[in-house]
mmCIF file of C-alpha atoms in Angstrom:
data_model
loop_
_atom_site.group_PDB
_atom_site.id
_atom_site.type_symbol
_atom_site.label_atom_id
_atom_site.label_comp_id
_atom_site.label_asym_id
_atom_site.label_seq_id
_atom_site.Cartn_x
_atom_site.Cartn_y
_atom_site.Cartn_z
ATOM 1 C CA UNK A 1 94.232 -3.903 -11.933
ATOM 2 C CA UNK A 2 96.172 -5.991 -14.451
ATOM 3 C CA UNK A 3 95.511 -9.208 -12.553
ATOM 4 C CA UNK A 4 91.799 -8.482 -12.106
ATOM 5 C CA UNK A 5 91.535 -7.865 -15.840
ATOM 6 C CA UNK A 6 93.309 -11.133 -16.588
ATOM 7 C CA UNK A 7 91.137 -13.153 -14.214
ATOM 8 C CA UNK A 8 87.890 -11.637 -15.500
ATOM 9 C CA UNK A 9 88.726 -11.002 -19.172
ATOM 10 C CA UNK A 10 89.891 -14.538 -19.840
ATOM 11 C CA UNK A 11 87.380 -15.892 -17.346
ATOM 12 C CA UNK A 12 89.955 -17.910 -15.445
ATOM 13 C CA UNK A 13 87.888 -18.022 -12.287
ATOM 14 C CA UNK A 14 85.044 -20.126 -13.706
ATOM 15 C CA UNK A 15 85.033 -23.027 -11.278
ATOM 16 C CA UNK A 16 85.567 -26.715 -12.023
ATOM 17 C CA UNK A 17 86.641 -27.577 -15.576
ATOM 18 C CA UNK A 18 88.607 -30.378 -17.200
ATOM 19 C CA UNK A 19 92.362 -30.489 -16.539
ATOM 20 C CA UNK A 20 93.116 -29.932 -20.231
ATOM 21 C CA UNK A 21 90.893 -26.848 -20.431
ATOM 22 C CA UNK A 22 92.353 -25.567 -17.146
ATOM 23 C CA UNK A 23 95.872 -25.889 -18.589
ATOM 24 C CA UNK A 24 94.802 -24.005 -21.742
ATOM 25 C CA UNK A 25 93.088 -21.175 -19.869
ATOM 26 C CA UNK A 26 95.795 -20.896 -17.215
ATOM 27 C CA UNK A 27 98.481 -20.655 -19.894
ATOM 28 C CA UNK A 28 96.522 -18.066 -21.859
ATOM 29 C CA UNK A 29 95.968 -16.122 -18.648
ATOM 30 C CA UNK A 30 99.689 -16.143 -17.899
ATOM 31 C CA UNK A 31 100.506 -14.904 -21.405
ATOM 32 C CA UNK A 32 97.858 -12.174 -21.144
ATOM 33 C CA UNK A 33 99.184 -11.091 -17.752
ATOM 34 C CA UNK A 34 102.790 -11.141 -18.980
ATOM 35 C CA UNK A 35 101.936 -9.145 -22.099
ATOM 36 C CA UNK A 36 100.221 -6.481 -20.025
ATOM 37 C CA UNK A 37 103.137 -5.814 -17.671
ATOM 38 C CA UNK A 38 104.709 -2.374 -18.015
ATOM 39 C CA UNK A 39 108.244 -2.545 -19.397
ATOM 40 C CA UNK A 40 109.785 -0.869 -16.372
ATOM 41 C CA UNK A 41 108.149 -3.131 -13.759
ATOM 42 C CA UNK A 42 110.441 -5.680 -12.064
ATOM 43 C CA UNK A 43 109.194 -9.106 -13.118
ATOM 44 C CA UNK A 44 109.800 -10.925 -9.826
ATOM 45 C CA UNK A 45 107.908 -8.334 -7.807
ATOM 46 C CA UNK A 46 104.982 -8.380 -10.258
ATOM 47 C CA UNK A 47 104.865 -12.203 -10.277
ATOM 48 C CA UNK A 48 104.899 -12.455 -6.485
ATOM 49 C CA UNK A 49 102.161 -9.827 -6.196
ATOM 50 C CA UNK A 50 100.020 -11.569 -8.846
ATOM 51 C CA UNK A 51 100.483 -14.945 -7.168
ATOM 52 C CA UNK A 52 99.552 -13.533 -3.761
ATOM 53 C CA UNK A 53 96.373 -12.017 -5.164
ATOM 54 C CA UNK A 54 95.339 -14.983 -7.342
ATOM 55 C CA UNK A 55 96.263 -17.844 -5.001
ATOM 56 C CA UNK A 56 93.037 -17.775 -2.914
ATOM 57 C CA UNK A 57 90.988 -18.390 -6.081
ATOM 58 C CA UNK A 58 93.089 -21.435 -7.041
ATOM 59 C CA UNK A 59 91.309 -23.675 -4.543
ATOM 60 C CA UNK A 60 88.037 -23.450 -6.483
ATOM 61 C CA UNK A 61 89.309 -22.760 -10.002
ATOM 62 C CA UNK A 62 91.753 -25.142 -11.696
ATOM 63 C CA UNK A 63 92.627 -22.534 -14.351
ATOM 64 C CA UNK A 64 93.709 -20.051 -11.677
ATOM 65 C CA UNK A 65 95.738 -22.828 -10.025
ATOM 66 C CA UNK A 66 97.588 -23.401 -13.324
ATOM 67 C CA UNK A 67 98.161 -19.644 -13.628
ATOM 68 C CA UNK A 68 99.654 -19.594 -10.109
ATOM 69 C CA UNK A 69 101.795 -22.646 -10.887
ATOM 70 C CA UNK A 70 103.254 -20.903 -13.939
ATOM 71 C CA UNK A 71 104.002 -17.804 -11.878
ATOM 72 C CA UNK A 72 105.902 -19.860 -9.287
ATOM 73 C CA UNK A 73 107.739 -21.870 -11.937
ATOM 74 C CA UNK A 74 108.840 -18.657 -13.648
ATOM 75 C CA UNK A 75 110.506 -17.501 -10.423
ATOM 76 C CA UNK A 76 112.747 -20.564 -10.212
ATOM 77 C CA UNK A 77 116.439 -19.666 -9.882
ATOM 78 C CA UNK A 78 117.300 -22.462 -12.328
ATOM 79 C CA UNK A 79 116.533 -21.331 -15.896
ATOM 80 C CA UNK A 80 114.264 -23.634 -17.881
ATOM 81 C CA UNK A 81 111.556 -23.276 -20.497
ATOM 82 C CA UNK A 82 108.051 -22.931 -19.110
ATOM 83 C CA UNK A 83 105.510 -25.406 -20.529
ATOM 84 C CA UNK A 84 103.681 -22.745 -22.546
ATOM 85 C CA UNK A 85 102.067 -23.445 -25.872
ATOM 86 C CA UNK A 86 99.065 -22.131 -27.694
ATOM 87 C CA UNK A 87 96.052 -24.443 -27.557
ATOM 88 C CA UNK A 88 95.154 -26.032 -30.877
ATOM 89 C CA UNK A 89 92.433 -24.266 -32.861
ATOM 90 C CA UNK A 90 89.112 -25.818 -31.962
ATOM 91 C CA UNK A 91 85.548 -24.872 -32.694
ATOM 92 C CA UNK A 92 83.633 -24.628 -29.463
ATOM 93 C CA UNK A 93 80.159 -24.082 -30.860
ATOM 94 C CA UNK A 94 80.085 -20.351 -31.567
ATOM 95 C CA UNK A 95 76.859 -18.392 -31.366
ATOM 96 C CA UNK A 96 74.670 -21.483 -31.445
ATOM 97 C CA UNK A 97 76.345 -22.907 -28.345
ATOM 98 C CA UNK A 98 76.132 -19.552 -26.517
ATOM 99 C CA UNK A 99 72.394 -19.401 -27.220
ATOM 100 C CA UNK A 100 71.965 -22.958 -25.965
ATOM 101 C CA UNK A 101 70.391 -24.284 -29.176
#
């Protein structure tokens, strides 16, 4: 349920988008998924399960592919910092853009 919420809530599975936007959405999706994990759940098991469920959508959605990449990178036996950063604040058009004006 957590993964479905992440994929739909953040709208990761939206089809073709720019690589920069895919990186932003995939990173936000990973952080949302990570923040929603129960404290007593083993991380590796949760990451493998999430990757298995999300992977089929990665072929058509670059944001889901980035999400899957982050999951795999986080399972690396060699510790390193994941390339996670908040996207810069940017106005995307607000209500006017949603209405198509």
